[in-house]
Tab-separated table of C-alpha atoms in Angstrom:
chain	number	residue	atom	x	y	z
Q	1	MET	CA	39.192	158.402	-30.976
Q	2	ILE	CA	39.564	157.503	-27.320
Q	3	LYS	CA	43.105	158.882	-27.194
Q	4	PHE	CA	42.039	162.106	-28.996
Q	5	HIS	CA	39.220	162.874	-26.556
Q	6	LEU	CA	41.414	161.860	-23.614
Q	7	LEU	CA	43.976	164.471	-24.675
Q	8	LEU	CA	41.129	167.037	-24.663
Q	9	GLY	CA	40.651	166.272	-20.968
Q	10	LYS	CA	37.378	164.354	-21.188
Q	11	SER	CA	36.476	161.558	-18.759
Q	12	PRO	CA	35.730	157.956	-19.847
Q	13	LEU	CA	31.980	158.600	-19.435
Q	14	GLU	CA	32.088	161.708	-21.631
Q	15	ILE	CA	34.148	159.882	-24.259
Q	16	HIS	CA	31.628	157.038	-24.317
Q	17	GLN	CA	28.739	159.470	-24.724
Q	18	VAL	CA	30.429	161.174	-27.708
Q	19	MET	CA	31.213	157.822	-29.363
Q	20	GLU	CA	27.689	156.575	-28.724
Q	21	GLN	CA	26.254	159.674	-30.400
Q	22	ALA	CA	28.478	159.163	-33.454
Q	23	LEU	CA	28.563	155.352	-33.750
Q	24	GLN	CA	25.186	154.448	-32.229
Q	25	ASP	CA	24.765	150.623	-32.363
Q	26	PHE	CA	28.424	150.116	-33.321
Q	27	CYS	CA	29.723	151.920	-30.261
Q	28	PRO	CA	31.814	149.821	-27.843
Q	29	SER	CA	30.589	149.420	-24.284
Q	30	TYR	CA	31.470	151.863	-21.513
Q	31	GLU	CA	33.655	149.208	-19.839
Q	32	THR	CA	35.707	148.808	-23.007
Q	33	VAL	CA	36.216	152.593	-23.270
Q	34	ARG	CA	37.209	152.774	-19.601
Q	35	ARG	CA	39.787	149.960	-19.955
Q	36	TRP	CA	41.352	151.655	-22.987
Q	37	VAL	CA	41.552	154.965	-21.126
Q	38	VAL	CA	43.437	153.222	-18.302
Q	39	ALA	CA	45.776	151.527	-20.811
Q	40	ILE	CA	46.497	154.777	-22.696
Q	41	ARG	CA	47.226	156.617	-19.455
Q	42	ALA	CA	49.636	153.775	-18.590
Q	43	GLY	CA	51.586	154.431	-21.796
Q	44	LYS	CA	50.070	151.946	-24.279
Q	45	GLU	CA	50.652	153.186	-27.855
Q	46	ASP	CA	49.588	150.219	-30.062
Q	47	LEU	CA	46.690	147.801	-30.489
Q	48	ASP	CA	48.643	144.545	-30.013
Q	49	ASP	CA	48.098	142.244	-27.053
Q	50	GLU	CA	50.810	142.029	-24.419
Q	51	PRO	CA	53.076	138.953	-24.723
Q	52	ARG	CA	52.002	136.046	-22.514
Q	53	THR	CA	53.770	132.908	-21.399
Q	54	GLY	CA	50.857	130.628	-22.416
Q	55	ARG	CA	50.346	127.074	-21.284
Q	56	PRO	CA	53.370	124.890	-20.450
Q	57	VAL	CA	54.694	122.774	-23.336
Q	58	THR	CA	55.794	119.827	-21.185
Q	59	ALA	CA	52.989	117.658	-22.666
Q	60	THR	CA	54.597	117.800	-26.110
Q	61	SER	CA	58.146	117.149	-25.029
Q	62	PRO	CA	60.316	114.734	-27.073
Q	63	ASP	CA	60.007	112.052	-24.374
Q	64	VAL	CA	56.213	112.173	-24.393
Q	65	GLU	CA	56.168	112.203	-28.189
Q	66	GLU	CA	58.351	109.106	-28.294
Q	67	LYS	CA	56.053	107.318	-25.818
Q	68	VAL	CA	53.011	108.104	-27.976
Q	69	ALA	CA	54.822	106.898	-31.107
Q	70	ALA	CA	55.799	103.655	-29.330
Q	71	ALA	CA	52.185	103.102	-28.238
Q	72	VAL	CA	50.998	103.537	-31.831
Q	73	ARG	CA	53.612	101.100	-33.124
Q	74	GLN	CA	52.485	98.556	-30.537
Q	75	ASP	CA	48.748	98.848	-31.257
Q	76	ARG	CA	47.392	101.095	-34.014
Q	77	ARG	CA	43.814	100.700	-32.768
Q	78	LEU	CA	44.353	102.441	-29.432
Q	79	THR	CA	42.150	105.456	-28.737
Q	80	THR	CA	43.536	108.799	-27.618
Q	81	ARG	CA	42.082	108.276	-24.134
Q	82	GLN	CA	43.768	104.879	-23.797
Q	83	MET	CA	47.101	106.375	-24.882
Q	84	SER	CA	46.644	109.339	-22.521
Q	85	GLU	CA	46.314	106.898	-19.596
Q	86	MET	CA	49.421	105.026	-20.739
Q	87	VAL	CA	51.537	108.159	-21.267
Q	88	GLY	CA	50.148	110.315	-18.441
Q	89	VAL	CA	49.025	113.402	-20.415
Q	90	SER	CA	45.610	114.646	-21.501
Q	91	HIS	CA	43.925	113.028	-24.485
Q	92	ASN	CA	43.884	116.429	-26.230
Q	93	SER	CA	47.676	116.537	-25.984
Q	94	VAL	CA	47.881	113.002	-27.329
Q	95	HIS	CA	45.646	113.965	-30.253
Q	96	LYS	CA	47.832	116.992	-31.014
Q	97	ILE	CA	50.999	114.870	-30.931
Q	98	LEU	CA	49.457	112.266	-33.247
Q	99	THR	CA	48.036	114.679	-35.816
Q	100	GLU	CA	50.490	117.603	-35.804
Q	101	ASN	CA	53.822	116.145	-34.670
Q	102	LEU	CA	53.606	112.582	-36.022
Q	103	GLY	CA	51.329	113.328	-38.990
Q	104	LYS	CA	48.969	110.445	-38.211
Q	105	ARG	CA	45.269	110.122	-38.996
Q	106	LYS	CA	42.858	107.387	-38.018
Q	107	VAL	CA	41.484	105.502	-41.028
Q	108	CYS	CA	38.844	102.783	-40.950
Q	109	ALA	CA	39.624	99.516	-42.727
Q	110	LYS	CA	37.906	99.001	-46.080
Q	111	TRP	CA	35.982	95.855	-46.947
Q	112	VAL	CA	37.518	93.771	-49.711
Q	113	PRO	CA	36.265	90.454	-51.128
Q	114	HIS	CA	39.475	88.653	-50.210
Q	115	LEU	CA	42.817	89.420	-48.602
Q	116	LEU	CA	45.192	88.758	-51.490
Q	117	THR	CA	48.585	87.164	-51.070
Q	118	ASP	CA	51.681	88.417	-52.875
Q	119	GLU	CA	51.355	85.551	-55.365
Q	120	GLN	CA	47.741	86.472	-56.142
Q	121	LYS	CA	48.688	90.127	-56.557
Q	122	THR	CA	51.511	89.131	-58.897
Q	123	LEU	CA	49.080	87.089	-60.983
Q	124	ARG	CA	46.672	90.045	-61.175
Q	125	VAL	CA	49.478	92.321	-62.297
Q	126	ASN	CA	50.761	89.866	-64.918
Q	127	LEU	CA	47.302	89.290	-66.400
Q	128	CYS	CA	46.412	92.994	-66.447
Q	129	ALA	CA	49.737	93.793	-68.100
Q	130	ALA	CA	49.144	91.097	-70.723
Q	131	HIS	CA	45.618	92.392	-71.433
Q	132	LEU	CA	46.907	95.952	-71.803
Q	133	ARG	CA	49.624	94.859	-74.218
Q	134	ARG	CA	47.023	93.008	-76.272
Q	135	HIS	CA	44.702	96.015	-76.247
Q	136	ARG	CA	47.560	98.189	-77.442
Q	137	ARG	CA	48.216	95.771	-80.322
Q	138	GLU	CA	44.637	95.043	-81.413
Q	139	GLY	CA	42.879	98.240	-80.352
Q	140	ILE	CA	39.105	98.469	-80.146
Q	141	SER	CA	38.639	95.163	-81.995
Q	142	PHE	CA	39.893	93.389	-78.867
Q	143	LEU	CA	37.151	94.962	-76.728
Q	144	GLU	CA	34.527	94.343	-79.436
Q	145	ARG	CA	35.027	90.597	-79.097
Q	146	ILE	CA	34.734	90.450	-75.288
Q	147	VAL	CA	31.527	88.999	-73.834
Q	148	ALA	CA	31.319	89.346	-70.034
Q	149	CYS	CA	29.176	86.973	-67.993
Q	150	ASP	CA	28.430	86.214	-64.370
Q	151	GLU	CA	25.713	85.080	-61.977
Q	152	THR	CA	23.986	87.247	-59.391
Q	153	TRP	CA	21.154	86.968	-56.862
Q	154	ALA	CA	18.005	89.073	-57.266
Q	155	HIS	CA	16.295	89.337	-53.865
Q	156	SER	CA	12.629	89.995	-53.217
Q	157	TRP	CA	13.680	92.842	-50.920
Q	158	GLU	CA	16.979	94.625	-50.326
Q	159	PRO	CA	17.505	97.744	-48.193
Q	160	GLU	CA	18.226	101.043	-49.869
Q	161	LEU	CA	21.744	102.372	-50.017
Q	162	LYS	CA	22.637	105.083	-47.527
Q	163	ARG	CA	22.713	107.767	-50.198
Q	164	GLN	CA	19.341	106.592	-51.557
Q	165	SER	CA	17.644	107.342	-48.235
Q	166	ALA	CA	19.118	110.855	-47.965
Q	167	SER	CA	16.579	113.699	-47.890
Q	168	TRP	CA	16.658	117.491	-47.719
Q	169	CYS	CA	15.964	118.814	-44.208
Q	170	GLY	CA	15.803	122.213	-42.598
Q	171	PRO	CA	18.312	123.369	-39.970
Q	172	ASP	CA	15.889	122.488	-37.142
Q	173	SER	CA	14.534	119.276	-38.663
Q	174	PRO	CA	15.330	115.996	-36.879
Q	175	ARG	CA	17.529	113.497	-38.655
Q	176	PRO	CA	15.477	110.912	-40.624
Q	177	GLN	CA	15.467	107.381	-39.248
Q	178	LYS	CA	14.795	103.965	-40.742
Q	179	ALA	CA	14.789	100.498	-39.227
Q	180	ARG	CA	17.535	98.019	-40.006
Q	181	ARG	CA	16.088	94.970	-41.758
Q	182	ALA	CA	17.563	91.776	-43.111
Q	183	ILE	CA	17.536	90.821	-46.794
Q	184	ALA	CA	14.482	88.742	-47.712
Q	185	ASP	CA	14.826	84.974	-48.038
Q	186	LEU	CA	13.204	84.742	-51.490
Q	187	LYS	CA	15.876	85.158	-54.152
Q	188	VAL	CA	16.395	84.199	-57.781
Q	189	MET	CA	19.718	83.705	-59.548
Q	190	HIS	CA	20.214	85.372	-62.925
Q	191	ILE	CA	22.931	84.513	-65.457
Q	192	THR	CA	23.690	87.498	-67.681
Q	193	PHE	CA	25.900	87.924	-70.768
Q	194	PHE	CA	26.657	91.299	-72.396
Q	195	ASP	CA	29.149	92.985	-74.708
Q	196	ARG	CA	29.882	96.589	-75.777
Q	197	HIS	CA	26.581	96.875	-77.669
Q	198	GLY	CA	24.144	95.540	-75.091
Q	199	VAL	CA	22.837	92.493	-73.285
Q	200	LEU	CA	23.110	89.301	-75.323
Q	201	PHE	CA	21.332	86.893	-72.996
Q	202	ASP	CA	19.792	86.806	-69.522
Q	203	GLN	CA	18.286	83.763	-67.882
Q	204	ALA	CA	16.606	83.325	-64.514
Q	205	VAL	CA	17.550	80.070	-62.819
Q	206	PRO	CA	14.462	78.314	-61.404
Q	207	VAL	CA	14.371	78.239	-57.619
Q	208	GLY	CA	15.900	74.983	-56.446
Q	209	GLN	CA	17.874	74.390	-59.646
Q	210	ARG	CA	21.542	73.677	-59.056
Q	211	VAL	CA	23.894	75.627	-61.331
Q	212	ASP	CA	26.456	72.962	-62.172
Q	213	GLY	CA	28.619	72.405	-65.219
Q	214	ASP	CA	25.853	70.763	-67.242
Q	215	TYR	CA	23.384	73.583	-66.581
Q	216	TYR	CA	26.012	76.212	-67.390
Q	217	LEU	CA	26.886	74.425	-70.641
Q	218	SER	CA	23.220	74.386	-71.678
Q	219	THR	CA	23.109	78.132	-70.989
Q	220	LEU	CA	26.226	78.707	-73.114
Q	221	LYS	CA	24.580	76.930	-76.031
Q	222	LYS	CA	21.673	79.388	-75.816
Q	223	VAL	CA	24.142	82.267	-75.662
Q	224	ARG	CA	25.900	80.966	-78.757
Q	225	ARG	CA	22.606	80.955	-80.680
Q	226	ALA	CA	21.875	84.493	-79.435
Q	227	ILE	CA	25.292	85.707	-80.623
Q	228	ARG	CA	24.775	84.071	-84.010
Q	229	THR	CA	21.437	85.901	-84.348
Q	230	LYS	CA	22.203	89.284	-82.733
Q	231	ARG	CA	25.942	89.651	-83.474
Q	232	PRO	CA	26.834	87.755	-86.668
Q	233	GLU	CA	30.092	89.693	-86.972
Q	234	LEU	CA	31.054	88.638	-83.437
Q	235	HIS	CA	30.185	85.044	-84.253
Q	236	ALA	CA	32.412	85.223	-87.324
Q	237	SER	CA	35.409	86.885	-85.638
Q	238	GLY	CA	35.340	84.661	-82.559
Q	239	THR	CA	34.047	85.386	-79.070
Q	240	ILE	CA	36.338	86.165	-76.138
Q	241	LEU	CA	34.462	85.006	-73.031
Q	242	LEU	CA	35.247	86.836	-69.783
Q	243	GLN	CA	34.087	84.703	-66.847
Q	244	ASP	CA	35.286	84.080	-63.314
Q	245	ASN	CA	36.874	80.907	-61.958
Q	246	ALA	CA	33.745	79.270	-60.514
Q	247	GLY	CA	33.593	75.472	-60.613
Q	248	PRO	CA	30.931	75.172	-63.369
Q	249	HIS	CA	32.995	77.491	-65.588
Q	250	ARG	CA	36.035	75.214	-65.373
Q	251	LYS	CA	34.345	71.881	-66.031
Q	252	ARG	CA	36.054	69.807	-68.722
Q	253	GLU	CA	32.954	69.538	-70.926
Q	254	VAL	CA	32.507	73.326	-70.813
Q	255	LEU	CA	36.117	74.027	-71.801
Q	256	GLU	CA	36.013	71.466	-74.596
Q	257	SER	CA	32.822	72.983	-75.993
Q	258	LEU	CA	34.302	76.473	-75.947
Q	259	GLU	CA	37.350	75.213	-77.825
Q	260	SER	CA	35.219	73.453	-80.445
Q	261	TRP	CA	33.222	76.672	-80.981
Q	262	ASN	CA	36.458	78.624	-81.514
Q	263	TRP	CA	35.699	80.684	-78.408
Q	264	GLU	CA	38.576	82.131	-76.436
Q	265	THR	CA	38.480	82.441	-72.651
Q	266	LEU	CA	40.076	85.629	-71.349
Q	267	PRO	CA	42.245	84.727	-68.329
Q	268	HIS	CA	40.725	86.138	-65.143
Q	269	PRO	CA	42.606	86.223	-61.812
Q	270	PRO	CA	40.925	84.591	-58.796
Q	271	TYR	CA	39.137	86.715	-56.165
Q	272	SER	CA	38.881	89.624	-58.613
Q	273	PRO	CA	35.285	90.845	-58.970
Q	274	ASP	CA	36.753	94.350	-59.327
Q	275	LEU	CA	38.050	93.276	-62.756
Q	276	SER	CA	34.724	91.858	-63.955
Q	277	PRO	CA	32.374	94.293	-65.784
Q	278	CYS	CA	29.359	92.446	-64.404
Q	279	ASP	CA	30.419	93.117	-60.809
Q	280	PHE	CA	31.835	96.642	-61.038
Q	281	PHE	CA	29.388	97.958	-63.657
Q	282	LEU	CA	26.268	96.039	-64.703
Q	283	PHE	CA	24.858	94.351	-61.586
Q	284	PRO	CA	25.163	97.404	-59.268
Q	285	ARG	CA	23.276	99.522	-61.815
Q	286	ILE	CA	20.560	96.908	-62.222
Q	287	LYS	CA	20.003	96.393	-58.504
Q	288	GLU	CA	20.038	100.028	-57.396
Q	289	PRO	CA	16.496	100.855	-58.665
Q	290	LEU	CA	15.210	97.616	-57.075
Q	291	ARG	CA	16.387	98.491	-53.575
Q	292	GLY	CA	13.597	99.378	-51.187
Q	293	GLN	CA	10.965	97.607	-53.335
Q	294	ARG	CA	9.226	94.493	-52.024
Q	295	PHE	CA	8.253	91.557	-54.236
Q	296	THR	CA	6.254	88.568	-53.087
Q	297	THR	CA	6.718	85.975	-55.830
Q	298	GLU	CA	9.491	84.658	-58.017
Q	299	ASP	CA	7.786	86.027	-61.146
Q	300	GLU	CA	7.656	89.539	-59.678
Q	301	VAL	CA	11.370	89.395	-58.886
Q	302	ASN	CA	12.195	88.285	-62.430
Q	303	GLU	CA	9.972	90.901	-64.058
Q	304	ALA	CA	11.500	93.703	-61.968
Q	305	PHE	CA	15.035	92.484	-62.726
Q	306	LYS	CA	14.356	92.298	-66.475
Q	307	ALA	CA	12.704	95.749	-66.474
Q	308	SER	CA	15.702	97.274	-64.669
Q	309	LEU	CA	18.049	95.472	-67.045
Q	310	THR	CA	16.232	96.981	-70.029
Q	311	THR	CA	16.432	100.457	-68.514
Q	312	VAL	CA	20.166	100.153	-67.885
Q	313	THR	CA	20.940	98.872	-71.363
Q	314	LYS	CA	19.046	101.740	-72.984
Q	315	SER	CA	21.588	104.175	-71.541
Q	316	GLY	CA	24.391	102.035	-72.963
Q	317	VAL	CA	26.716	99.387	-71.566
Q	318	ARG	CA	29.775	100.334	-73.582
Q	319	ASP	CA	31.395	101.902	-70.521
Q	320	GLY	CA	31.296	98.515	-68.800
Q	321	ILE	CA	33.573	96.795	-71.315
Q	322	ASP	CA	35.663	99.887	-72.039
Q	323	GLY	CA	36.127	100.353	-68.287
Q	324	LEU	CA	38.269	97.225	-68.263
Q	325	VAL	CA	41.192	99.160	-69.731
Q	326	HIS	CA	40.984	101.736	-66.948
Q	327	ARG	CA	40.733	98.974	-64.329
Q	328	TRP	CA	43.716	97.111	-65.717
Q	329	LYS	CA	45.810	100.272	-65.526
Q	330	LYS	CA	44.659	101.016	-61.984
Q	331	CYS	CA	45.475	97.467	-60.926
Q	332	LEU	CA	49.053	98.049	-62.050
Q	333	GLU	CA	49.175	101.408	-60.257
Q	334	VAL	CA	48.063	99.890	-56.925
Q	335	GLU	CA	50.434	96.968	-57.429
Q	336	GLY	CA	47.793	94.276	-57.668
Q	337	GLY	CA	45.583	95.467	-54.827
Q	338	ILE	CA	41.790	95.252	-54.813
Q	339	LEU	CA	40.100	98.173	-56.553
Q	340	ASN	CA	37.060	99.891	-55.095
Q	341	LYS	CA	35.093	102.919	-56.305
Q	342	ASP	CA	37.713	105.041	-54.546
Q	343	ILE	CA	41.114	103.770	-55.664
Q	344	ILE	CA	43.384	103.565	-52.617
Q	345	LYS	CA	47.143	103.243	-52.862
Q	346	VAL	CA	48.326	99.963	-51.331
Q	347	ILE	CA	51.317	100.359	-49.037
Q	348	PRO	CA	53.705	97.426	-49.555
Q	349	GLY	CA	55.209	95.515	-46.683
Q	350	ASN	CA	58.785	95.685	-45.457
Q	351	SER	CA	59.708	92.094	-46.252
Q	352	ARG	CA	62.271	91.242	-48.904
Q	353	SER	CA	59.645	89.402	-50.997
Q	354	SER	CA	57.295	92.406	-50.896
Q	355	GLN	CA	60.071	94.747	-52.011
Q	356	LEU	CA	60.956	92.472	-54.937
Q	357	PHE	CA	57.267	92.191	-55.834
Q	358	VAL	CA	56.808	95.976	-55.857
Q	359	LYS	CA	59.958	96.423	-57.948
Q	360	GLU	CA	58.683	93.892	-60.506
Q	361	VAL	CA	55.273	95.592	-60.719
Q	362	ARG	CA	56.752	99.056	-61.218
Q	363	THR	CA	59.077	97.740	-63.923
Q	364	GLN	CA	56.160	96.221	-65.858
Q	365	TYR	CA	54.051	99.352	-65.477
Q	366	THR	CA	56.928	101.572	-66.695
Q	367	GLU	CA	57.414	99.349	-69.747
Q	368	LEU	CA	53.703	99.576	-70.602
Q	369	LEU	CA	53.723	103.361	-70.397
């Protein structure tokens, strides 16, 4: 339009007035029309910008890139500003080299219950592979016989999870705040047993009572009576007890009693709460509704725990036992690493032992598939 009216001999002001009459609010400013008139008179025939040299690329030269890579290899926790002072370029250039040229990203470390050694990872892999082979042979009857058990603390007050305190806010609303508080001192230990069909037994340990081998054995006797009453078919087929490697669980009298009852103990690797249905399934679901509530006495804590336990079991606990199969497979996939809610691939080391360990794990996993 500007070029057409310019060829008719109109001035920039007249062109702007015509465009303003036709386009109204969408009309460009007079200064824009004037600059285009000057450009068209100078011979401009397209709408593309003129080529420009841009900023110098010396900051991303191979030498600088190598210095940044060496700094990262030396200390992976350096900030971009610290590396910019070491290399002598801006921190924006360092960030570009790290993210675009080197393909790096900064990842926070994840909390795990224990830093596993290669031997512990190998044991986790071997046990998970053995459990999967047995599940493939026996099918659902294997899971039907499993009874998972563990102990947990029920506190009189625990803070809410971060997602529990989230609230809907408008665009101009301030961010909600809450004070950081410590977990209350009053706490009660609960020992819980459950299978695919529900909770078999739950007992609150009196405050001050030591949970040793004798106390645990007396609890197992109560669980045996509960299984005989609630699950006669399980009592007849033989219980497979899934418990961790705590001291009371490994006492000689406990193991002898389990053998005399024809109970089987499912081997469980050490430092592996991620492979226990109580830890990855039942206890988190029980405790989530209790967070943010305050209880003053031991009886109130026990009543709230039992009420939450009843609510959870109404929705079914079958996924807890059945989830073992999925966890065993994931443990093989991550080569024995600790499993969280978000399964993260474990990067093996460069040592000869780590390479042999990874090769052994992948061979077992391929055979299972």
